XYZ file of C-alpha atoms in Angstrom:
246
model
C 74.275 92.655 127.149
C 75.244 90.310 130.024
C 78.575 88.885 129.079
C 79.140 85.388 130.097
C 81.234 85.153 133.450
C 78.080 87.834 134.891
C 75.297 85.470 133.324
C 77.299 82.080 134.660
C 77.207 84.153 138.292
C 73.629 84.764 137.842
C 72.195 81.862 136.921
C 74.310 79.855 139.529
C 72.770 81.957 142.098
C 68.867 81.973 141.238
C 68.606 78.604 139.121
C 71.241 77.112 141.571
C 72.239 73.243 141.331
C 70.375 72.592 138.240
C 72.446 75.351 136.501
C 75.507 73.852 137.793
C 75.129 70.230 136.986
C 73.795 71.245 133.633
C 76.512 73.299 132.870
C 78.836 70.551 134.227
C 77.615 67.908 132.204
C 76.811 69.768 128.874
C 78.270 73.510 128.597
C 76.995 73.648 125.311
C 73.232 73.475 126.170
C 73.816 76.288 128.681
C 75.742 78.459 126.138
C 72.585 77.541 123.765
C 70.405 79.015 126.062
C 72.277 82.149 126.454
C 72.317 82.835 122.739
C 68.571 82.496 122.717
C 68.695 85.296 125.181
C 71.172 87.359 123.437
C 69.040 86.851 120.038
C 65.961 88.359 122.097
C 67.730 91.147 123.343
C 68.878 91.916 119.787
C 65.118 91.185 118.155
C 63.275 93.507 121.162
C 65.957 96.127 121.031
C 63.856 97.456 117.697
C 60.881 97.499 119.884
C 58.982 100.528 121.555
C 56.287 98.353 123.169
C 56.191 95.283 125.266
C 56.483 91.951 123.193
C 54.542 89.140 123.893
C 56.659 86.125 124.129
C 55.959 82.129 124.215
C 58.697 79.950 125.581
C 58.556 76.058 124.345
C 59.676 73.594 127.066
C 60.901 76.119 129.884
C 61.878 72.748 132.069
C 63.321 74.280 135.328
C 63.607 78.023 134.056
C 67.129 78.229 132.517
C 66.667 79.444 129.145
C 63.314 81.561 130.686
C 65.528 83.686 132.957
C 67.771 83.890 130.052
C 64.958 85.627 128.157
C 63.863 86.972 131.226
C 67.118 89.553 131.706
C 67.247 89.616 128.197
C 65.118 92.379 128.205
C 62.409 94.289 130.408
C 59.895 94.154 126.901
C 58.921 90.633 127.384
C 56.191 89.293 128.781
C 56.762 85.497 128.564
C 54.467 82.678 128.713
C 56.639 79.345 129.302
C 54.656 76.103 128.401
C 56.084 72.967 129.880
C 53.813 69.749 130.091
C 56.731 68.280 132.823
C 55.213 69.441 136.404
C 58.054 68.612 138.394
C 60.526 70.758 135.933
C 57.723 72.904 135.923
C 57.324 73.796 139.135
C 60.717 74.306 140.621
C 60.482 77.111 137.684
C 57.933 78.908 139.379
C 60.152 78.586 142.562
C 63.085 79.621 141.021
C 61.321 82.543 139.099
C 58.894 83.289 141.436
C 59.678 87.175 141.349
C 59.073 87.579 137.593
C 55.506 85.830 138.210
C 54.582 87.931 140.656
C 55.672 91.318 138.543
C 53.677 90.002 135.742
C 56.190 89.202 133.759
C 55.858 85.640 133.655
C 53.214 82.987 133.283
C 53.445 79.090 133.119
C 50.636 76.706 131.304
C 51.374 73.325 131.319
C 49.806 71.780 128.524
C 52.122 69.920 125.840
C 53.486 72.422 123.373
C 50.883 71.330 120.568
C 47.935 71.815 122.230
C 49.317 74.695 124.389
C 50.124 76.429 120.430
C 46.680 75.439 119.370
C 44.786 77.354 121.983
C 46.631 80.483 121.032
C 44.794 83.131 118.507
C 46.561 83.519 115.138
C 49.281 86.937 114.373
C 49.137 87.383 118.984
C 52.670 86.666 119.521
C 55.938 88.532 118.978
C 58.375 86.154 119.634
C 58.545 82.215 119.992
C 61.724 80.892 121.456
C 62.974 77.684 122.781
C 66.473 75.650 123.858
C 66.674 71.762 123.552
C 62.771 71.278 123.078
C 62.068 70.781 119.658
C 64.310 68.007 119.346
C 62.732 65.621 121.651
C 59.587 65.764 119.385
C 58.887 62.942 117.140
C 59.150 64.544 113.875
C 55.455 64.389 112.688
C 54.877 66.318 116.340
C 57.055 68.562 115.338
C 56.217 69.254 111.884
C 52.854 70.311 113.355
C 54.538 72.476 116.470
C 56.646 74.764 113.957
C 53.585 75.012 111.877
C 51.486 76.144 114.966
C 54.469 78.167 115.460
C 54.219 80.099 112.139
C 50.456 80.669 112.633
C 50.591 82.118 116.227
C 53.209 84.424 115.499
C 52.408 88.456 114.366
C 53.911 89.060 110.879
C 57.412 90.078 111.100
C 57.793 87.796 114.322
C 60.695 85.601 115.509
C 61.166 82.504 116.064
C 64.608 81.642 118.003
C 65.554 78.239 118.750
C 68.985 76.497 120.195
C 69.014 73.174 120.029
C 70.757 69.968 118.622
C 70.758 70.615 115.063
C 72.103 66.922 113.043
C 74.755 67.406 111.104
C 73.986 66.493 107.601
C 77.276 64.372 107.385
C 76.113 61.395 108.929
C 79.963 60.154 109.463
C 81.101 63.639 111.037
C 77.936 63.299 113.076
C 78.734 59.862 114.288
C 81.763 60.913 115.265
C 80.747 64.205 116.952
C 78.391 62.089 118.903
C 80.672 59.489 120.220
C 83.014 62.243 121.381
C 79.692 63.266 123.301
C 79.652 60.540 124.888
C 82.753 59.773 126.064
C 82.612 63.368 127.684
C 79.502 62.487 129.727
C 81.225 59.146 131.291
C 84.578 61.308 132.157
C 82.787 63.996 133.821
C 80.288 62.032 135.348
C 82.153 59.156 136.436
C 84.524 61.359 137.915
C 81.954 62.994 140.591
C 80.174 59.678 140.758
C 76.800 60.594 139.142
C 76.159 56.930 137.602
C 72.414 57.302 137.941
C 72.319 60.891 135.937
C 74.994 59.235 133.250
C 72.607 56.351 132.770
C 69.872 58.837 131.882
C 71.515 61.031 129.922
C 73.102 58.178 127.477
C 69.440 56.420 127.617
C 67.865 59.866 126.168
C 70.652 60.158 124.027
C 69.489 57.112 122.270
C 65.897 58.836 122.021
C 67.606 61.977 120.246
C 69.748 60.159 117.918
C 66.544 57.383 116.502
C 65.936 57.825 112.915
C 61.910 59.352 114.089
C 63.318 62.123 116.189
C 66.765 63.225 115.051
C 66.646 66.747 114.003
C 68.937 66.593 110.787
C 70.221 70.550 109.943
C 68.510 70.974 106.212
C 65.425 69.135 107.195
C 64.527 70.903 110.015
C 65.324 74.314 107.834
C 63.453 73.300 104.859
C 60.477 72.167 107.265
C 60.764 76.000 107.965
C 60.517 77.529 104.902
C 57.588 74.860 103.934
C 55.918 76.333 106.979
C 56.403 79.853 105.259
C 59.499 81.850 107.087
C 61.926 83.652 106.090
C 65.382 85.483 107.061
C 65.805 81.742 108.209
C 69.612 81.817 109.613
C 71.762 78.742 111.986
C 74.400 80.167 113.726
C 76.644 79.650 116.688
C 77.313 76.060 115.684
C 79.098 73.883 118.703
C 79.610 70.453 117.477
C 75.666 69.171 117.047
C 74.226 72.223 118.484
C 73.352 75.342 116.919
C 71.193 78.423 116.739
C 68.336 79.190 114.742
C 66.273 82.121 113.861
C 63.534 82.779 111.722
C 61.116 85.161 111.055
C 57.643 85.481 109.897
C 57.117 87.642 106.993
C 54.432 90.338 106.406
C 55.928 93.792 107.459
């Protein structure tokens, strides 16, 4: 398993500024998106064949390459609807494309899900996608998630998870906040501070806020089991689920 100073050095040197800025801004979306790498290393270790893997929002390839040197089992299709994220990940991952290893479609995740045959796919994973959905879209994505998969399948997602105590959440997310202007007023980023406090408005609305025993009961509606949150860092968390049938 890559341990954390080896996977910082890594990414730093293939994903490069937008590592480094993310990691800047928000270290607990990059540690996110090394847990969803460590949880597919630990899923395809049981493995003997290649797994077939769908990535949801791969934006500029940091969680992919995180699944990506996870292990040598998957072959990963990342679906990203956001062409300019989109393609610096096929610059930035160019040698996993080329081995095979790695294909991008860029159609939104729902219709991307819908085009793919039912009980194909070994693994769905995902960091800081699922969140941005309105949650009717998403509702449908994590159904379309469910149907895709094989039986005994795994769905792995790190993301913002609410927390169900609205005042401890409040509170979590104005210490948020006044991280972003201290780090970002401090290099002079005003333009990337204004965007990340205007989306944070987007994640926190009533229609897209992904509140922690919604978002698992929406789960087990949609028929998984083994469903487990982890690794929870203030509003962001870990989940893993799996399909049942074997």
């Amino acid at each position: 398993m890559t341990d954390k100073s080896q996977y910082d050095t890594l990414f730093s040197g293939v994903i490069g500024q937008d590592y480094e800025l993310l990691n800047l801004i928000c270290p607990l979306a990059t540690q996110m998106s090394r847990l969803v790498g460590v949880a597919a290393s630990e899923y395809s270790a049981q493995a003997t064949d290649n797994l077939t893997v769908v990535e949801l929002g791969g934006g500029t390839g940091i969680t992919t390459l995180s699944l990506l040197t996870a292990s040598d089992k998957l072959n990963i299709l990342s679906i990203d609807n956001e062409p300019v994220m989109q393609e610096q990940a096929k610059t930035h991952l160019n040698k996993w494309a080329l081995e095979g290893k790695l294909a991008f479609c860029g159609d939104d995740a729902l219709t991307a899900l819908t085009n793919i045959a039912s009980d194909s796919v070994d693994m769905v994973a995902s960091a800081y996608t699922l969140h941005n959905f309105l949650d009717t879209y998403r509702k449908e994505v994590i159904q379309e998630i469910f149907r895709i998969l094989k039986p005994g399948g795994q769905f792995i997602n790190g993301d913002r998870y609410g927390l169900d105590d609205v005042s401890q959440h409040t509170r979590t997310i104005q210490q948020e906040v006044s991280g972003y202007f201290k780090v970002l007023t401090r290099i002079n980023k005003l333009d990337v501070l204004e965007h990340w406090i205007v989306h944070l408005f987007s994640d926190e609305s009533e229609n897209h806020v992904m509140r922690e025993s919604v978002a698992l009961d929406q789960l087990r509606d949609s028929g998984f089991s083994d469903i487990t949150l982890s690794h929870r860092l203030e509003v962001n968390a870990l989940v893993t689920a799996i399909k049942p049938g074997l």
